[in-house]
Amino acid sequence: MESRRQIGERVRRTEDARLLTGRALFVDDVRLDGMLHVAFLRSQHAHARLTGMDATAARARPGVVAVYTAADLGDYWRPGPLLVPPPPIAGLVFNACTQVPLAKEKLRHVGEPIAMVVAESRYLAEDALDDIVVEAEPLPAVVDLEAALAKGAPRVHEHLPSNVAAHAVQRKGDYARAKQRAHTVIKRRFRYDRGASAAIENRAVAAQWDPRAEELTVWDTTQAPIPIRNGLAQLLGLLESQVRVVAPFVGGGFGPKIMMYYPEEVLVPWAAMKLGRPVKWTEDRQENFFATTQERGQIHDAEITLDQSGKILGVRDVFLHDTGAYDPYGLTVPINSQCTLLGPYEIPNYESEFTAVFTNKTIVTPVRGAGRQHGVFVIERLLDFAAKELGIDRAEIRRRNLLRRDQFPFNNEILFQDSAPLTYDSGDYEPALDQALELIDYHRFVREEQPRLRAAGRHVGIGIVCYVEGTGIGPYEGARVTVEPGGRVRLATGVGTQGQGHFTAFAQIVAEVLGVDVADVHVITGDTREFHWGTGTFASRGAVVAGSACQAAALRVREKILELASQELEASKADLVLAGGSVHVRGDPSAGITLGALAVKANPLRGAVRPGTEPGLEATAYFGPDRGSTASGVHAMLVEVR
Amino acid sequence: MVTVNGARYERTVEPRLLLSDFLRNELGLTGTHVGCEHGVCGACTVLLDGEAVRSCLMFAVQADGHAVTTVEGLTDGGGGPLHPLQAAFHEAHGLQCGFCTPGILMTLVPFLRDHPHPDEREIREALSGNLCRCTGYQNIVAAVRLASDGIPTPDR
Ligand code: FES
Ligand code: FES
């Protein structure tokens, strides 16, 4: 029997049984003896000066255990870290203003937490919110991006001279010269509205301090349990190994669950330690709409110049980016917009300038696409306008500008959000365009169908979009693979899961390398006690980075298996086959040895582990890419407007 | 007194306690999820005397004397074999993060009882009160078709 292919096969997901039957653990399902519950008092003002607060009545309410304001936090009160320092772009202006755990003197957006109530039940905690008296003097709010930059606009952060959070220019070639040669110049303004990703599971944090073991356990709906652990350990003065962060099943991430650190994430574990009782907070949907980070708001003034044949000579884009009240995520979002605008096209001259703007709105961090889609929107709209103006078919104008297969790796000469040059590793874009056009029967539709429909009074339009997506960025992920004595394989990796199917996809990779069944690979993700090196689930990097680490670890275990089996079966490693959970000599599947039996032999009760060898069939490996990998795609659709 | 998944429970609760909180916190039946607590998302859907209701829009006391079925009840407390609808969701990749799934299953169980062979429009109509932020619904519809007519939707 030869080993069966597992990657690329249609398999059923191994995580589904737990999810379908209600057995899967989500953070809000955590319930512990003596658990206390939290509600937050939040700003009702977009912008206000906080002049006074009185929590006496709340503290006196039966069932209330504690009420904390900024003043009660003492030294623990400090602004959050700057998560992603901006890339070294020449001439960059960047003002870091990160979120605070509880507002002190000023309220900067609706939903900003002001006080934390800890009570015997969530109902009681919410009752007590009404007892807290807040004195606030409302200030004019900064909402509109352009008005935010006007002279004399109210300032979100008064220590700064204006609401400019950042200003950056990136250039490739010489746009001004390209424009002199242009046959056609098209200039348009594009607005992209703000939105919320609204995962169906709201955020939640539960924490328990075990004074005997001196260990803190935190359950968190985060996309990045390991960085959360490391950060909490530092904040709380604990060893990293004293903090265990578990991101169990998470009901959708979409980016906002990788914001670090939300005020609630910092306060709930602190309160659990202070009070010596388990504490849990679960966001409600209303809180989710203003306390969970958002994205999208940008205004682009973009210009494209082309020659007569529709070849792009250059693009210039000036845009405003709404970063909300704070900017803990640095410039990830606007730089993604800036870089992704270049798309799959050869754009020899590019000038892109953006200003990130503080506003009195919810904090902006990456959400589904992390700014990339804004760039795609701008270039694709420009190409549609250009096609119309030049009388070229819209699919054709795209085809004429696509990078060719022989142009890779392709250096775009500007910096990407991970500070590496924006270089596309590989690509072949035309076949995808052809396939998409075929799927909507584009040419026939344009020739026959659309005029017929139009004559009948129906308005059916076409959308075609080509894009590239920088994915799979570093720094690294790791995995540990262990063959257990029973023959099943255990795989632990640091990334958490929010619905991507990691349990199955990672199992497929390991199953294929070791010749076992997918169902026999038991996967553990997102628990720092199981694996504590890595970063998290974001930027479409799980399969690329963590998946490669799973493969590397499995290959090492495979090597150990072959080494041991070659001794046991008295055969050369080259003649051995791993399949069906056993190892056998090629051509003789009857005389084999199971992986379980080998695992037992690899961990004997007597007899020393020889120098240079390790017990067990286990290995840990890491994968760190030099730079992100470039995915690409084409969307095509017919849309009727009625 | 309320019967949940066939077992009788007698409890004294505050009148304001939501049925969803009662099931999750008092009975530990955490398979019923809460996504909005105001009747929009459908994640909290359970059966009350066999009909789908939103447990976040009911007080626990209103269930007095009634029979409630939660997602755990589809598999005898979560340990039994999958209900055919659950098996179809598994087969057709009808879930991603799975947070919306219990509510969707509990919406569809009575729907399929009353409409054993729904067409796609009817399926989408039946799902219109449940939000799923991951799947885009395509494979949920495919799972329902598989469960009702045994028709696998070809892989796209
Ligand atoms: S939680 Fe009940 S409908 Fe959303
Ligand atoms: S599967 Fe995630 S919300 Fe439906």
Tab-separated table of C-alpha atoms and ligand atoms in Angstrom, chain A residues 200 251-252, chain B residues 95-101 104 131-135 140, ligand 2:
chain	number	residue	atom	x	y	z
A	200	ILE	CA	-21.160	36.750	15.323
A	251	GLY	CA	-16.606	32.681	16.606
A	252	GLY	CA	-15.044	34.630	13.773
B	95	LEU	CA	-20.100	25.796	8.983
B	96	GLN	CA	-16.844	27.613	9.514
B	97	CYS	CA	-16.415	29.066	13.003
B	98	GLY	CA	-19.577	27.248	14.048
B	99	PHE	CA	-20.833	29.942	16.405
B	100	CYS	CA	-24.036	30.510	14.442
B	101	THR	CA	-24.517	26.811	13.774
B	104	ILE	CA	-29.279	27.559	12.490
B	131	LEU	CA	-26.951	35.609	10.622
B	132	CYS	CA	-23.781	33.821	9.647
B	133	ARG	CA	-20.756	36.080	9.266
B	134	CYS	CA	-18.405	33.399	7.905
B	135	THR	CA	-19.920	31.189	5.266
B	140	ILE	CA	-25.594	26.105	4.503
C	2	FES	S1	-19.911	29.840	10.706
C	2	FES	FE1	-19.124	31.618	11.665
C	2	FES	S2	-20.890	32.812	11.891
C	2	FES	FE2	-21.611	31.126	10.802
